[in-house]
Coordinates of C-alpha atoms and ligand atoms in Angstrom, one line a residue:
M56 CA 0.0 0.0 0.0
E57 CA 1.2 3.5 -0.8
K58 CA 2.8 5.3 2.2
K59 CA 1.0 8.4 3.4
V60 CA 2.7 11.7 4.2
N61 CA 1.3 14.6 6.2
I62 CA 1.6 17.5 3.7
D63 CA -0.7 20.4 3.0
W64 CA -0.8 19.9 -0.8
D65 CA -2.9 23.0 -1.5
N66 CA -0.3 25.3 0.1
L67 CA 3.0 24.1 -1.1
G68 CA 5.5 26.8 -1.9
F69 CA 8.8 26.4 -3.6
S70 CA 11.0 25.3 -0.7
Y71 CA 13.2 22.4 0.3
M72 CA 11.9 19.5 2.3
K73 CA 13.7 16.2 2.8
T74 CA 12.0 13.3 1.0
D75 CA 12.8 9.6 1.4
L76 CA 15.5 8.7 -1.1
R77 CA 17.8 10.4 -3.5
F78 CA 19.9 8.9 -6.3
V79 CA 23.7 9.2 -6.2
S80 CA 26.5 8.2 -8.6
I81 CA 30.2 8.8 -8.5
W82 CA 32.6 9.3 -11.4
E83 CA 36.1 8.2 -10.9
D84 CA 39.0 6.8 -13.0
G85 CA 37.1 7.8 -16.2
K86 CA 33.7 6.1 -15.5
W87 CA 30.4 6.4 -13.6
D88 CA 29.6 3.7 -11.1
D89 CA 26.1 2.1 -11.2
G90 CA 24.6 4.6 -8.8
K91 CA 22.2 3.9 -5.9
L92 CA 19.3 5.3 -3.9
V93 CA 20.3 6.5 -0.5
E94 CA 18.4 7.9 2.5
D95 CA 21.0 10.4 3.7
N96 CA 20.5 14.0 2.4
K97 CA 24.1 15.1 3.5
I98 CA 27.2 14.8 1.4
T99 CA 30.8 14.7 2.7
I100 CA 33.3 16.0 0.3
S101 CA 36.9 17.3 0.3
E102 CA 37.4 20.9 1.5
A103 CA 39.4 21.3 -1.8
S104 CA 36.5 20.3 -4.1
T105 CA 36.3 22.4 -7.3
A106 CA 32.6 22.8 -6.8
L107 CA 33.3 24.8 -3.6
H108 CA 36.0 27.1 -4.9
Y109 CA 35.7 27.4 -8.6
G110 CA 32.0 26.8 -9.3
Q111 CA 32.6 23.5 -11.1
Q112 CA 29.0 22.3 -10.9
C113 CA 25.8 22.3 -12.8
F114 CA 22.2 21.3 -12.2
E115 CA 18.8 20.7 -13.8
G116 CA 15.2 21.2 -12.8
L117 CA 12.2 19.1 -14.0
K118 CA 9.0 17.8 -12.6
A119 CA 6.9 14.7 -12.1
Y120 CA 3.1 15.1 -12.5
R121 CA 0.2 13.1 -11.1
T122 CA -2.5 12.5 -13.7
K123 CA -6.2 12.2 -13.2
D124 CA -6.0 8.4 -13.1
G125 CA -3.4 8.6 -10.3
S126 CA -0.4 7.6 -12.5
I127 CA 2.8 9.6 -12.6
Q128 CA 4.6 11.1 -15.6
L129 CA 7.7 13.1 -16.4
F130 CA 7.8 15.9 -19.0
R131 CA 10.6 15.7 -21.5
P132 CA 13.4 14.4 -19.2
D133 CA 15.6 13.7 -22.3
Q134 CA 15.8 17.4 -22.9
N135 CA 17.1 18.0 -19.3
A136 CA 19.6 15.2 -19.7
K137 CA 20.9 16.8 -23.0
R138 CA 21.0 20.3 -21.6
M139 CA 23.0 18.9 -18.6
I140 CA 25.5 17.3 -21.0
N141 CA 26.0 20.7 -22.6
S142 CA 26.5 22.3 -19.2
C143 CA 29.0 19.6 -18.4
K144 CA 30.9 20.1 -21.6
K145 CA 31.1 23.8 -20.9
L146 CA 32.7 23.2 -17.5
L147 CA 34.9 20.2 -18.5
M148 CA 32.8 17.8 -16.4
P149 CA 32.0 14.2 -17.4
E150 CA 28.7 13.6 -19.2
F151 CA 26.0 11.7 -17.5
P152 CA 24.4 9.5 -20.2
V153 CA 20.8 10.4 -21.3
D154 CA 19.4 6.9 -20.7
K155 CA 20.9 6.6 -17.3
F156 CA 19.6 10.1 -16.4
I157 CA 16.1 9.2 -17.4
Q158 CA 16.2 5.9 -15.5
A159 CA 17.6 7.6 -12.4
C160 CA 14.7 10.2 -12.6
I161 CA 12.2 7.3 -12.8
D162 CA 13.8 5.4 -9.9
V163 CA 13.9 8.5 -7.6
V164 CA 10.3 9.4 -8.3
K165 CA 9.1 5.9 -7.8
A166 CA 11.0 5.7 -4.5
N167 CA 9.3 8.9 -3.4
E168 CA 5.9 8.4 -5.1
H169 CA 3.9 9.3 -2.0
F170 CA 5.5 12.8 -2.3
V171 CA 3.9 13.4 -5.7
P172 CA 1.1 15.8 -5.0
P173 CA -2.5 14.7 -5.9
Y174 CA -4.0 15.6 -9.3
G175 CA -5.9 18.8 -9.1
T176 CA -3.9 20.6 -6.4
G177 CA -1.5 22.1 -9.0
G178 CA 1.4 20.7 -7.1
T179 CA 4.2 18.6 -8.7
L180 CA 7.3 16.8 -7.6
Y181 CA 10.3 18.9 -8.5
M182 CA 13.4 17.0 -9.4
R183 CA 16.8 18.5 -8.9
P184 CA 19.6 16.6 -10.7
Y185 CA 23.1 18.1 -10.1
M186 CA 26.7 17.4 -10.6
I187 CA 29.6 18.7 -8.6
G188 CA 33.4 18.4 -8.9
I189 CA 34.8 16.7 -5.8
G190 CA 38.1 15.3 -4.6
D191 CA 41.4 17.0 -3.6
N192 CA 42.3 19.8 -5.9
L193 CA 43.9 23.2 -5.4
G194 CA 44.7 24.7 -8.8
V195 CA 42.1 25.9 -11.2
K196 CA 41.6 22.7 -13.2
P197 CA 38.9 20.1 -13.5
A198 CA 38.3 17.8 -10.5
P199 CA 39.6 14.3 -10.3
K200 CA 36.2 13.0 -9.2
Y201 CA 32.5 13.9 -9.6
L202 CA 29.2 13.3 -7.9
F203 CA 25.9 13.2 -9.7
S204 CA 22.7 13.2 -7.6
I205 CA 19.0 13.7 -7.9
F206 CA 16.8 14.7 -5.0
V207 CA 13.0 15.5 -5.2
V208 CA 10.8 17.9 -3.4
P209 CA 7.0 18.5 -3.7
V210 CA 6.4 22.0 -4.9
G211 CA 3.6 24.4 -5.6
E212 CA 3.9 27.9 -7.2
Y213 CA 7.2 29.6 -7.8
F214 CA 5.8 33.1 -8.3
K215 CA 2.8 33.7 -5.9
G216 CA -0.6 33.8 -7.5
G217 CA -0.4 31.1 -10.1
V218 CA -1.6 32.3 -13.5
T219 CA -2.2 35.8 -12.3
P220 CA 0.1 38.5 -13.6
V221 CA 3.1 39.8 -11.7
N222 CA 5.3 42.8 -12.4
F223 CA 9.1 42.9 -13.1
D224 CA 11.7 45.6 -13.4
I225 CA 14.7 45.8 -15.6
T226 CA 18.1 45.5 -13.9
D227 CA 21.4 47.1 -15.0
A228 CA 23.2 44.0 -13.7
D229 CA 24.2 41.0 -15.9
R230 CA 23.7 37.4 -14.9
A231 CA 26.1 36.2 -17.5
A232 CA 28.7 37.6 -19.9
P233 CA 28.3 37.9 -23.7
H234 CA 30.4 34.8 -24.4
G235 CA 30.2 33.3 -21.0
T236 CA 28.1 30.6 -19.3
G237 CA 24.5 32.1 -19.7
A238 CA 23.3 29.2 -21.9
S239 CA 24.5 26.6 -19.3
K240 CA 22.7 25.8 -16.1
V241 CA 25.6 26.5 -13.8
G242 CA 25.6 27.8 -10.3
G243 CA 27.7 30.9 -11.1
N244 CA 24.8 32.4 -13.1
Y245 CA 22.5 32.1 -10.2
A246 CA 25.0 33.5 -7.7
A247 CA 25.2 36.5 -9.9
S248 CA 21.5 36.9 -9.9
M249 CA 20.9 37.0 -6.2
Q250 CA 21.8 40.6 -5.6
P251 CA 19.8 42.0 -8.6
H252 CA 16.8 39.8 -7.5
K253 CA 17.0 41.2 -4.0
E254 CA 17.1 44.7 -5.2
S255 CA 14.0 44.2 -7.5
A256 CA 12.1 42.4 -4.7
E257 CA 12.9 45.4 -2.4
R258 CA 11.4 47.7 -5.0
G259 CA 8.2 45.5 -5.0
Y260 CA 8.8 43.4 -8.1
A261 CA 8.6 39.7 -8.4
D262 CA 12.1 39.5 -10.0
C263 CA 14.2 41.4 -12.5
I264 CA 14.6 41.2 -16.2
Y265 CA 18.1 40.9 -17.7
L266 CA 19.0 42.7 -20.9
D267 CA 21.7 41.3 -23.2
P268 CA 25.1 41.8 -21.5
A269 CA 26.8 43.3 -24.6
T270 CA 24.5 46.2 -25.4
H271 CA 21.8 46.4 -22.7
T272 CA 19.2 47.0 -25.4
K273 CA 17.5 43.6 -25.7
I274 CA 15.4 41.6 -23.3
E275 CA 17.0 38.2 -22.4
E276 CA 15.8 36.5 -19.3
V277 CA 13.0 37.0 -16.7
G278 CA 14.8 36.1 -13.5
S279 CA 15.0 32.3 -13.7
A280 CA 12.7 32.0 -16.7
N281 CA 12.6 32.8 -20.4
F282 CA 10.6 35.7 -21.9
F283 CA 7.9 35.5 -24.6
G284 CA 5.6 38.1 -26.0
I285 CA 2.4 38.0 -28.2
T286 CA 2.4 40.7 -30.8
H287 CA -0.6 42.6 -32.0
E288 CA -0.5 40.4 -35.0
D289 CA -0.8 37.3 -32.8
E290 CA 2.8 36.2 -33.2
F291 CA 4.6 34.3 -30.4
V292 CA 8.0 36.0 -30.1
T293 CA 10.9 35.0 -27.9
P294 CA 14.4 36.4 -27.8
V295 CA 17.4 34.6 -29.3
S296 CA 20.8 35.0 -27.8
P297 CA 23.9 32.9 -26.8
S298 CA 23.6 34.0 -23.2
I299 CA 20.0 32.8 -22.6
L300 CA 19.4 29.5 -20.9
P301 CA 17.5 27.4 -23.6
S302 CA 14.3 26.8 -21.7
I303 CA 12.6 23.4 -22.3
T304 CA 9.3 25.0 -21.4
K305 CA 9.9 27.8 -24.0
Y306 CA 10.7 25.3 -26.8
S307 CA 7.6 23.3 -25.8
L308 CA 5.5 26.5 -26.0
M309 CA 6.9 27.3 -29.4
H310 CA 5.7 23.9 -30.6
I311 CA 2.3 24.3 -28.9
A312 CA 1.9 27.9 -30.3
K313 CA 2.7 26.8 -33.9
E314 CA 1.3 23.3 -34.1
M315 CA -1.7 23.4 -31.7
L316 CA -2.8 27.0 -31.6
G317 CA -1.8 28.0 -35.1
L318 CA 0.3 31.0 -34.2
K319 CA 3.3 32.3 -36.1
V320 CA 6.4 31.7 -33.9
V321 CA 9.5 33.9 -34.2
E322 CA 12.8 33.8 -32.4
R323 CA 14.5 37.2 -32.7
D324 CA 15.8 40.2 -30.8
V325 CA 13.3 41.8 -28.5
L326 CA 14.2 45.5 -28.0
V327 CA 13.4 46.8 -24.6
E328 CA 12.5 50.2 -26.2
K329 CA 9.8 48.4 -28.3
M330 CA 7.8 46.6 -25.6
D331 CA 4.6 48.1 -26.9
E332 CA 4.8 45.7 -29.9
F333 CA 3.4 43.1 -27.5
K334 CA -0.2 42.9 -26.3
E335 CA 0.6 40.0 -23.9
A336 CA 3.9 38.8 -22.3
G337 CA 4.9 36.0 -20.1
A338 CA 7.8 34.3 -18.2
C339 CA 8.1 30.6 -18.8
G340 CA 10.1 27.8 -17.1
T341 CA 9.8 24.6 -15.2
A342 CA 9.4 26.4 -11.8
A343 CA 7.6 29.4 -13.2
V344 CA 5.4 27.3 -15.6
I345 CA 3.8 30.3 -17.4
T346 CA 3.7 33.4 -15.3
P347 CA 1.9 36.2 -17.1
I348 CA 3.9 39.5 -17.0
G349 CA 1.5 42.3 -15.9
G350 CA 4.0 45.1 -16.5
I351 CA 7.7 45.9 -16.8
D352 CA 9.2 48.8 -15.1
Y353 CA 11.8 50.4 -17.4
K354 CA 13.6 53.5 -16.3
G355 CA 10.9 54.2 -13.7
E356 CA 7.9 53.8 -15.9
L357 CA 5.6 50.7 -15.7
H358 CA 4.7 49.4 -19.2
V359 CA 1.6 47.3 -18.8
F360 CA 0.9 44.6 -21.3
Y361 CA -2.6 42.9 -21.2
S362 CA -3.5 43.7 -17.6
E363 CA -1.9 43.9 -14.2
T364 CA -4.6 41.6 -12.7
E365 CA -5.8 39.3 -15.5
V366 CA -4.1 36.8 -17.8
G367 CA -4.4 37.6 -21.5
P368 CA -6.4 35.1 -23.7
I369 CA -3.5 33.7 -25.7
T370 CA -1.3 33.3 -22.6
K371 CA -4.2 31.5 -21.0
K372 CA -4.5 29.1 -23.9
L373 CA -0.8 28.4 -23.9
Y374 CA -1.0 27.8 -20.1
D375 CA -4.0 25.5 -20.3
T376 CA -2.5 23.5 -23.2
L377 CA 1.0 23.1 -21.5
C378 CA -0.5 22.1 -18.2
G379 CA -3.0 19.9 -19.9
I380 CA -0.2 18.0 -21.6
Q381 CA 2.0 17.9 -18.4
F382 CA -0.9 16.6 -16.2
G383 CA -2.0 14.1 -18.9
D384 CA -5.3 15.7 -19.8
I385 CA -4.3 16.6 -23.4
E386 CA -2.5 14.2 -25.7
A387 CA 1.2 15.1 -25.8
P388 CA 3.4 15.4 -28.9
E389 CA 5.3 12.2 -29.5
G390 CA 8.1 11.6 -27.0
W391 CA 7.2 14.3 -24.6
I392 CA 5.9 12.1 -21.8
V393 CA 7.7 9.4 -19.9
K394 CA 5.5 7.3 -17.6
V395 CA 6.8 6.3 -14.2
E396 CA 5.9 2.7 -14.0
Ligands
PLP251 N1 16.1 30.6 -17.6 C1 16.8 30.4 -16.4 C2 17.9 31.3 -16.0 C3 16.4 29.3 -15.6 O1 17.0 29.0 -14.5 C4 15.3 28.5 -16.1 C5 14.9 27.3 -15.3 O2 15.3 26.2 -15.6 C6 14.7 28.7 -17.3 C7 15.1 29.8 -18.0 C8 13.6 27.9 -17.8 O3 14.1 26.7 -18.3 P1 13.2 25.4 -18.3 O4 11.9 25.7 -19.0 O5 14.0 24.4 -19.0 O6 12.9 25.0 -16.9
COI252 C1 13.7 25.7 -12.8 O1 12.7 26.3 -13.4 O2 13.8 24.5 -12.8 C2 14.7 26.5 -12.2 O3 15.8 26.0 -12.1 C3 14.4 27.8 -11.7 C4 15.1 28.1 -10.3 C5 14.5 27.4 -9.2 C6 16.6 28.0 -10.4

């Protein structure tokens, strides 16, 4: 019989809680071991680990969803596995194979299935795969040993309010350099985002929007999410840049917009001075899902898109279709869903 846990499913935020088991695998002497599930949520590593001093680490974020019939499914885990391989290549870390990554996700979710929130609560089981350079090392060079792990946490909303709009402001700070690590999911980008985020939150905004680091004229990221806008001609537009994290949610929305909603989809520069070309705008990501952007404060003036209080109709259709697919109510494009069985 399935184990019960005492969790208020309707009021989950986005915070850590220890669950039962996590997956852990070690790379040494040129290969990964078989990996195993462990109960302990602590890791003991050398004080000279590259992850601690030189930021040699990367991570992923994906979710497990409970469907109406009570089964559990993952959304495009192969894409997270591939993106993690790209992050590893960037930081000279060993690749964790796609098939092993997907199997490890399935194993961890199964081992913690009583933490997957019930269908209808909006909650999901967030999976956090990560890799860190460990072992004795002093110079700036790749580690001799690596740890790959996946833990899971039940989560609710990332931005408070669900599919109700929130406001953002534009920061002068950069989360990544023009030819740096912006397209990789590495901790350094997030360390660089903490101060700008804090400043925006203190000004009353949900998060900050980053402009392109080279010219500061184009919209890139919305905090920890990608940007999209809907033009007055009903085009789905999203920025393209080598310093944006390629969002799996964003690429999924591009497919949904084109193939299921019949919109024109364009990846191109989005000039911050031309925000009025959009009648709706949103932030998208695994944690953010789709968070409608009410308005953007640029140079002290709030530019409102559809409304500060209501989601626009196209953003709502995108949201309903994406969530419908993720929770198993709408048939998914081929290969998007992996059942946890
Ligand atoms: N941009 C940044 C900086 C992120 O941290 C994330 C979260 O993963 C995203 C965008 C959204 O990516 P995804 O849709 O793959 O979660
Ligand atoms: C995600 O959407 O998975 C993220 O990684 C966002 C944030 C929690 C870092």
